[in-house]
Structure formats: structure tokens, C-alpha cells
PDB file of C-alpha atoms and ligand atoms in Angstrom:
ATOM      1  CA  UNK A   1     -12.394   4.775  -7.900  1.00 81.00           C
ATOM      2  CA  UNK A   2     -11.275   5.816  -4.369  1.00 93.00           C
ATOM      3  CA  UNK A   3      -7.932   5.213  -2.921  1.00 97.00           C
ATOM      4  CA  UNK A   4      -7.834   3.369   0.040  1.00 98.00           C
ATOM      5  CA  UNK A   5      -6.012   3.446   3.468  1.00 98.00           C
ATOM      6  CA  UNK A   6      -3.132   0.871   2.898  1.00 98.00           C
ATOM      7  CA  UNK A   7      -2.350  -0.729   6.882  1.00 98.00           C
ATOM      8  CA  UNK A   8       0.641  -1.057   8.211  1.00 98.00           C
ATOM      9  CA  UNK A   9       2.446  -3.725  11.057  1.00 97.00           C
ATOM     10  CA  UNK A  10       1.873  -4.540  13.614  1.00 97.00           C
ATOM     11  CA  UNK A  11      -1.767  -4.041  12.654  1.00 98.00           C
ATOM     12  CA  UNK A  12      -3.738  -7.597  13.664  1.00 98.00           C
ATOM     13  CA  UNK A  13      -6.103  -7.183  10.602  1.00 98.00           C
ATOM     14  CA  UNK A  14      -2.907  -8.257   8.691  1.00 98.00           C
ATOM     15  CA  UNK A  15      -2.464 -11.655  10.442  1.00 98.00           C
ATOM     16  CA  UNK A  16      -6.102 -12.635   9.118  1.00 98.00           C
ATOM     17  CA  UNK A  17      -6.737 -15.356   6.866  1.00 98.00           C
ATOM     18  CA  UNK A  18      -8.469 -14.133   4.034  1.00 98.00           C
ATOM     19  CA  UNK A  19     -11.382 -15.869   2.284  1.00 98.00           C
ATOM     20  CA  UNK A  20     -12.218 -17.529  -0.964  1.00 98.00           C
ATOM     21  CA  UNK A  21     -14.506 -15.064  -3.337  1.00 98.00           C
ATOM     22  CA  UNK A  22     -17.521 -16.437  -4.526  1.00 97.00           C
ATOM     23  CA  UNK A  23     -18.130 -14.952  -7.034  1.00 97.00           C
ATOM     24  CA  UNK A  24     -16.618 -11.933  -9.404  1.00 98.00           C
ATOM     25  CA  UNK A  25     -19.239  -9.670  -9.840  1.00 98.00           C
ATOM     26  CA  UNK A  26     -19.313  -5.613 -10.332  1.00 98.00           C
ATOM     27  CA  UNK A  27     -18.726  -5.000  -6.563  1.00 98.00           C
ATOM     28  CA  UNK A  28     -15.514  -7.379  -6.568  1.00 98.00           C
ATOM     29  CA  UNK A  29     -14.619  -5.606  -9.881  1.00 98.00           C
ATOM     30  CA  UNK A  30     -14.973  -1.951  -7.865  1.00 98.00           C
ATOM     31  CA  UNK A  31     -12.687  -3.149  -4.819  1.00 98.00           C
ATOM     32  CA  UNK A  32     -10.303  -4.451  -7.386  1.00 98.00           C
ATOM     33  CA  UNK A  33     -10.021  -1.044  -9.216  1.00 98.00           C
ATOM     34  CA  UNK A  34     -10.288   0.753  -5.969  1.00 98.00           C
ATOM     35  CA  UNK A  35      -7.137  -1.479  -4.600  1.00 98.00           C
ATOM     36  CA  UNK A  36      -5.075  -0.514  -7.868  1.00 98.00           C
ATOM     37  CA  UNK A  37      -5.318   2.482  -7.696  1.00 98.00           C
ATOM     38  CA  UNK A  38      -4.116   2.718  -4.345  1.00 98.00           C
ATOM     39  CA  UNK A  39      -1.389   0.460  -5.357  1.00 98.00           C
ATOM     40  CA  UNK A  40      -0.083   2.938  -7.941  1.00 97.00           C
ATOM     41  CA  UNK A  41      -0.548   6.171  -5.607  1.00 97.00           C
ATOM     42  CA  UNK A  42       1.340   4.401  -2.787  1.00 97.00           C
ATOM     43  CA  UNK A  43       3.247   3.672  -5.181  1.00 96.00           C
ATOM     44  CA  UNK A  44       3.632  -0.115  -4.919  1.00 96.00           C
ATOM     45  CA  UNK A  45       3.754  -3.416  -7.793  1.00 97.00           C
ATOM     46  CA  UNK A  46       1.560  -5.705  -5.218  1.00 98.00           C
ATOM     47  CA  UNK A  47      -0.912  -5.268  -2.854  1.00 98.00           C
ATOM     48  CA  UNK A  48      -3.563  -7.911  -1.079  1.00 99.00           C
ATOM     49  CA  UNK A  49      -7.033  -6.844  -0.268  1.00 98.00           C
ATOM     50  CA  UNK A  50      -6.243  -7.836   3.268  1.00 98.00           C
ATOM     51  CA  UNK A  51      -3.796  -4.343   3.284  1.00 98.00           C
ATOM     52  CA  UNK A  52      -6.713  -2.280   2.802  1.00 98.00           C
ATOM     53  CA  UNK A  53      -8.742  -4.338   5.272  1.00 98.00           C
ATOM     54  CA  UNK A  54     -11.085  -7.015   2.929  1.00 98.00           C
ATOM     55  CA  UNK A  55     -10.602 -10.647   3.967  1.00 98.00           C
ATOM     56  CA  UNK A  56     -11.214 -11.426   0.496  1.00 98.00           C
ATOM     57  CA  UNK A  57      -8.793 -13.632  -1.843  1.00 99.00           C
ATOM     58  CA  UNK A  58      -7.734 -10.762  -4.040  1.00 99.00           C
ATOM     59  CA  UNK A  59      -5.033  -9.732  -5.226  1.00 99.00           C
ATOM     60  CA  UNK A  60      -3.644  -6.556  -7.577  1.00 98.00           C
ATOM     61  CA  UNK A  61      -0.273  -6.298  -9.199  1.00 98.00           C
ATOM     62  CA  UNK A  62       1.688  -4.291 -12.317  1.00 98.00           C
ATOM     63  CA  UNK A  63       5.264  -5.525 -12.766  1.00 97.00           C
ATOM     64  CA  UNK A  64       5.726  -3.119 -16.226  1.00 96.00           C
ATOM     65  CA  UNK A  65       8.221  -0.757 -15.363  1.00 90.00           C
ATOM     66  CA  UNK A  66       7.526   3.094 -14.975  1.00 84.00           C
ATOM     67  CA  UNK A  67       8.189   4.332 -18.476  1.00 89.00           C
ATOM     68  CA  UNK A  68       6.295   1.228 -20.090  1.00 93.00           C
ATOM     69  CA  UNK A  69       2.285   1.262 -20.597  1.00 96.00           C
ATOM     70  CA  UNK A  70       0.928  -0.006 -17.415  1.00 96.00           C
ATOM     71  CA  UNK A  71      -0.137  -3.548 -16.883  1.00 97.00           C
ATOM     72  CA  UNK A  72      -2.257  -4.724 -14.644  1.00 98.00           C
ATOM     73  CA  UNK A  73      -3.089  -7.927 -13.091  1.00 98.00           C
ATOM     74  CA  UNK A  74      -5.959  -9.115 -10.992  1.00 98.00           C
ATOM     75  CA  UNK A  75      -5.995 -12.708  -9.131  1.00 99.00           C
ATOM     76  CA  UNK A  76      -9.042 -14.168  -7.020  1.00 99.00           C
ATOM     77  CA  UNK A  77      -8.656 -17.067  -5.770  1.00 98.00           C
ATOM     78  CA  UNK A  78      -5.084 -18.022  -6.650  1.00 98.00           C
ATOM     79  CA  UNK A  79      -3.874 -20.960  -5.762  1.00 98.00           C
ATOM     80  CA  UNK A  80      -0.294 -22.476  -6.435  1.00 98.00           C
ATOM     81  CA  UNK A  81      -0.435 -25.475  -8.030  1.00 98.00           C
ATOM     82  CA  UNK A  82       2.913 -26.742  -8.249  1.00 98.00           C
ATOM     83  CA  UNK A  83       6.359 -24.803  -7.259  1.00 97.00           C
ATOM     84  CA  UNK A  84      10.128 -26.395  -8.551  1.00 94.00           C
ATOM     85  CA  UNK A  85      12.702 -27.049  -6.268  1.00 94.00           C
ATOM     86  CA  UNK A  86      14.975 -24.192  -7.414  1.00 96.00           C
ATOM     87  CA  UNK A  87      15.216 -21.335  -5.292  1.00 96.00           C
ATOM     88  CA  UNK A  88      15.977 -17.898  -5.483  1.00 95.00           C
ATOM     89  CA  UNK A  89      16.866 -14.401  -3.509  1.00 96.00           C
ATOM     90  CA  UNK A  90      15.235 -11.824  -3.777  1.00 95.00           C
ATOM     91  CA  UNK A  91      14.970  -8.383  -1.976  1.00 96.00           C
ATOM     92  CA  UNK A  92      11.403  -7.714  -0.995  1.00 98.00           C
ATOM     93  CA  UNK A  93       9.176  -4.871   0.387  1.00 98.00           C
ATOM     94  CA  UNK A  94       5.751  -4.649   1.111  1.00 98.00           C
ATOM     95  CA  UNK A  95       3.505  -1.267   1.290  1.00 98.00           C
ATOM     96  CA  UNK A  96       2.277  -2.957   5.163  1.00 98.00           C
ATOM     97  CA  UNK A  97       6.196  -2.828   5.642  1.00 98.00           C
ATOM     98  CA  UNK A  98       6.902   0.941   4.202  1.00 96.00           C
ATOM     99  CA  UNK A  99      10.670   1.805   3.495  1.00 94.00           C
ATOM    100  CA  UNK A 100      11.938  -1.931   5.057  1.00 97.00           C
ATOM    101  CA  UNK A 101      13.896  -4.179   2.717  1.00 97.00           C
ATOM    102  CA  UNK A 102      15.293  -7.481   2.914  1.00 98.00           C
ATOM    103  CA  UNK A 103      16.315 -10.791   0.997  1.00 98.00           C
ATOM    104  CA  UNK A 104      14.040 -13.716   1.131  1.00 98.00           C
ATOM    105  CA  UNK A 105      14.493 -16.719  -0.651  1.00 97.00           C
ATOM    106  CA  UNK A 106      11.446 -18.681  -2.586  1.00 97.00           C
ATOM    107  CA  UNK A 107      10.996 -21.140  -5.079  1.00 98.00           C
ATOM    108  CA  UNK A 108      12.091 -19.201  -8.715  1.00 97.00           C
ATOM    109  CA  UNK A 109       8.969 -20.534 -11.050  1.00 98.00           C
ATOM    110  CA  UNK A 110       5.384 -21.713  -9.825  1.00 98.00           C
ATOM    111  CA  UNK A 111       2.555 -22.244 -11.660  1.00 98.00           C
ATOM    112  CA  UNK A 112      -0.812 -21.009 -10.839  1.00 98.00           C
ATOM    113  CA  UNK A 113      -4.351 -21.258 -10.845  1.00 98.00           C
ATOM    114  CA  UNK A 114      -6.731 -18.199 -10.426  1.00 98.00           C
ATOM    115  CA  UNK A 115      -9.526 -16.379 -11.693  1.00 98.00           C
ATOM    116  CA  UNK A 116      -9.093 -13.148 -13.683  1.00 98.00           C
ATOM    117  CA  UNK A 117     -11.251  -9.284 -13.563  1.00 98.00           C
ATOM    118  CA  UNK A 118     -13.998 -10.892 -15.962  1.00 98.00           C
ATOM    119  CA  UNK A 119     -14.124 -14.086 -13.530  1.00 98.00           C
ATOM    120  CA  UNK A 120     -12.466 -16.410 -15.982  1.00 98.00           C
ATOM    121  CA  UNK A 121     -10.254 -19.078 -14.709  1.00 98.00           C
ATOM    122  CA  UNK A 122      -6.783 -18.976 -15.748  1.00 98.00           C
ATOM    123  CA  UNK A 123      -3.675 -21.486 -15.535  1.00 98.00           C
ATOM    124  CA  UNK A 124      -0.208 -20.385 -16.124  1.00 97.00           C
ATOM    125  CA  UNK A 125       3.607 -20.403 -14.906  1.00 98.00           C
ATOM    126  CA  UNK A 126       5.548 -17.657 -12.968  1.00 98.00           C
ATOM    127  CA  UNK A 127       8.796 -17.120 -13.190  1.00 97.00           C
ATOM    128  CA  UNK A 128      11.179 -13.833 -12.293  1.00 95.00           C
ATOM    129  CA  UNK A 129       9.847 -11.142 -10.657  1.00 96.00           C
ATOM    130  CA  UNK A 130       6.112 -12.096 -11.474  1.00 97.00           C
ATOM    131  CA  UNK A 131       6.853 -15.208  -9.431  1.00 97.00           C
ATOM    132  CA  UNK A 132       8.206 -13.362  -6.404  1.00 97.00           C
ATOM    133  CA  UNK A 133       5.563 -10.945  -6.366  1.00 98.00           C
ATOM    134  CA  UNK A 134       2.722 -13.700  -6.945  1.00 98.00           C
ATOM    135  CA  UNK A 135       4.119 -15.929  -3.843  1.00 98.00           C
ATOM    136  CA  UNK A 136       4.464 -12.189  -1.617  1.00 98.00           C
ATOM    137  CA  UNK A 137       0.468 -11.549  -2.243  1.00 98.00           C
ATOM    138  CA  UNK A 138      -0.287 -14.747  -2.019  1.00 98.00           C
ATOM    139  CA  UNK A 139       1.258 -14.749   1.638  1.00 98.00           C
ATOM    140  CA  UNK A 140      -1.015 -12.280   2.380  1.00 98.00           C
ATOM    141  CA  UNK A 141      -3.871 -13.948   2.222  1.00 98.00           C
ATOM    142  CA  UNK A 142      -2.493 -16.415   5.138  1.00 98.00           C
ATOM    143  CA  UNK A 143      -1.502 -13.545   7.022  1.00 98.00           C
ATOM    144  CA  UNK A 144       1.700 -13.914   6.230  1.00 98.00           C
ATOM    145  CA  UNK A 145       4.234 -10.838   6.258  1.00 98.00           C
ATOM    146  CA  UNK A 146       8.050 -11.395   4.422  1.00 98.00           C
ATOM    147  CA  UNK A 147       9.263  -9.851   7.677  1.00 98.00           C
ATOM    148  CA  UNK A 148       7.977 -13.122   8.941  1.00 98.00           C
ATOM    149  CA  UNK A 149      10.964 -15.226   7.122  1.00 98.00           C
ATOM    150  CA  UNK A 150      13.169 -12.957   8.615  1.00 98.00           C
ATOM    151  CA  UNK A 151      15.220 -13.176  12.511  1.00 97.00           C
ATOM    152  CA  UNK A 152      13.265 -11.780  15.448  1.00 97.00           C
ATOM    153  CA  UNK A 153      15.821  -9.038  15.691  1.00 97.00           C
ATOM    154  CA  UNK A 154      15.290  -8.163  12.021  1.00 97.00           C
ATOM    155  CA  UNK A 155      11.400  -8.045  12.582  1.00 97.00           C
ATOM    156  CA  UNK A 156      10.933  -6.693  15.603  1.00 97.00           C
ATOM    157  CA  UNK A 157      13.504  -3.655  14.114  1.00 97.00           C
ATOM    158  CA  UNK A 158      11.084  -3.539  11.083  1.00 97.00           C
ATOM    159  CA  UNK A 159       8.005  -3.160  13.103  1.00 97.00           C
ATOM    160  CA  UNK A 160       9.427  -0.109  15.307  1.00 97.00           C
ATOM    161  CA  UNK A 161      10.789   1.264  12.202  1.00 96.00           C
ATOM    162  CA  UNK A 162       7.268   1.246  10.814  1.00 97.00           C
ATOM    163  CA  UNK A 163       5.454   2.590  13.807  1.00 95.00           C
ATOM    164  CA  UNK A 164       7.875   5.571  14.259  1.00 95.00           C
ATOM    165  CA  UNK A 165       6.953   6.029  10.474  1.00 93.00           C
ATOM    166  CA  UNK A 166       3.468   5.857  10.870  1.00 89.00           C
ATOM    167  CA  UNK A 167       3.497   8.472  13.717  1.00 86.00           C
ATOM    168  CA  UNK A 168       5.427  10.916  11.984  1.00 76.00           C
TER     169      UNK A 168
HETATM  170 NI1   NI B   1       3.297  -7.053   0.827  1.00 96.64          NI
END
């Protein structure tokens, strides 16, 4: 396993559309563990291949807290199939958006379709923090940031905050 460079805004690689997998073999399987282990160095609960540079539709997340047993999640492919109408706020961050927070608001439960590590297809419902995180990644792979739902101002500041960051 290798950890990877995790890119930051205002990359362009970030605004790319990622594409469908075809099919979940051992090399997917390597970029998945390779991506979650950079999630936990960085250390992060989320990340989309597209923030290590891989167009792909894959994404890695662990929502267990830091003093349970680890739990990790891998999605290919994931599609939302339905969302309800509720809506909730949450804060957000994103590793692309290091040490930037701010409130978005999504729908609170969605269900989803998606293939799993082994390739098997899955159907279930998100709700809580698993459904905030899901809808995040999933944003990804339309090159979607969540400084995107926020004011100019607030993104622009985000972006300038980053790149100062970045340089050191
Ligand atoms: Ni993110």
C-alpha cells in the first residue's frame, strides 16, 4: 500500500468528471487500499479517487470514530437512487479543502446503489453522517467541491486560504 498525494483547490484535475469502473478487479482493489490509507494518514473519513488524481468512480470512507475498530467502506459506481425531501445542515470539510469548514445543507437520508471491494452490487439507505459523507464523495466524481454551494466571497477566501497553506 502506498500513500498517495491528496490535491488540493484550485487544482483543475478536481473539476473532472470521473468515470464509471468497469470492472473490480485486483488493480481497482490496490488503488482502493492505496486511497484508504491515505485517507487515514491525512487523516480524513472520505476521500474520491479524483483527490489523488484517478478519474475513476471510487470512492473510500470510515465514519467509526477514533477509539472504535475501524470500518471501512468502498463504493464504485454509486449512484443515488432516490433522496427525501427533508433536509439537513451540516458542517463539512474536504481533504482538497484542508482546514476550511462550512455548513451545507443536503437531503438527510438517500438510498444508494453501488458496488462493493469484492465487486458485488449493493442497495441500501443513508442516513446521518453516512448520508452526508456519501452525497460529499459522490460530488466528487462530478467535480463538484462543497465550497461550490457556498458565496463567491466564501470560496474564493477558501481557495487563497488553501494555496497559502499549500505553500507553506
Ligand atoms: Ni471532499
Amino acid at each position: 500500500m502506498a500513500i498517495l498525494p491528496i490535491l488540493t483547490v484550485p487544482n483543475p484535475v478536481l473539476k473532472q468528471v470521473s468515470k464509471p469502473v468497469e470492472v473490480v478487479d485486483d488493480a481497482l482493489r490496490a488503488l482502493m487500499d492505496d486511497m484508504l490509507e491515505t485517507m487515514y494518514d491525512a487523516p480524513g473519513i472520505g476521500l474520491a479517487a479524483i483527490q489523488v488524481g484517478v478519474a475513476k468512480q471510487v470512492i473510500v470512507m470510515d465514519l467509526a470514530r477514533e477509539n472504535e475498530e475501524k470500518e471501512p467502506r468502498f463504493f464504485v459506481n454509486p449512484q443515488i437512487l432516490s433522496s427525501n425531501d427533508e433536509r439537513v445542515e451540516g458542517e463539512e470539510g474536504c481533504l482538497s479543502v484542508p482546514d476550511v469548514f462550512d455548513i451545507v445543507e443536503r437531503p438527510s437520508k438517500v438510498r444508494l446503489r453501488y458496488l462493493d471491494y469484492n465487486g458485488v452490487q449493493v442497495e441500501e439507505e443513508a442516513e446521518g453522517l453516512y448520508a452526508v459523507c456519501i452525497q460529499h464523495e459522490m460530488d466528487h466524481l462530478k467535480g463538484v467541491l462543497f465550497i461550490d454551494y457556498l458565496s463567491r466571497l466564501k470560496r474564493d477566501r477558501a481557495v487563497t486560504r488553501v494555496k497559502k497553506l499549500v505553500r507553506g
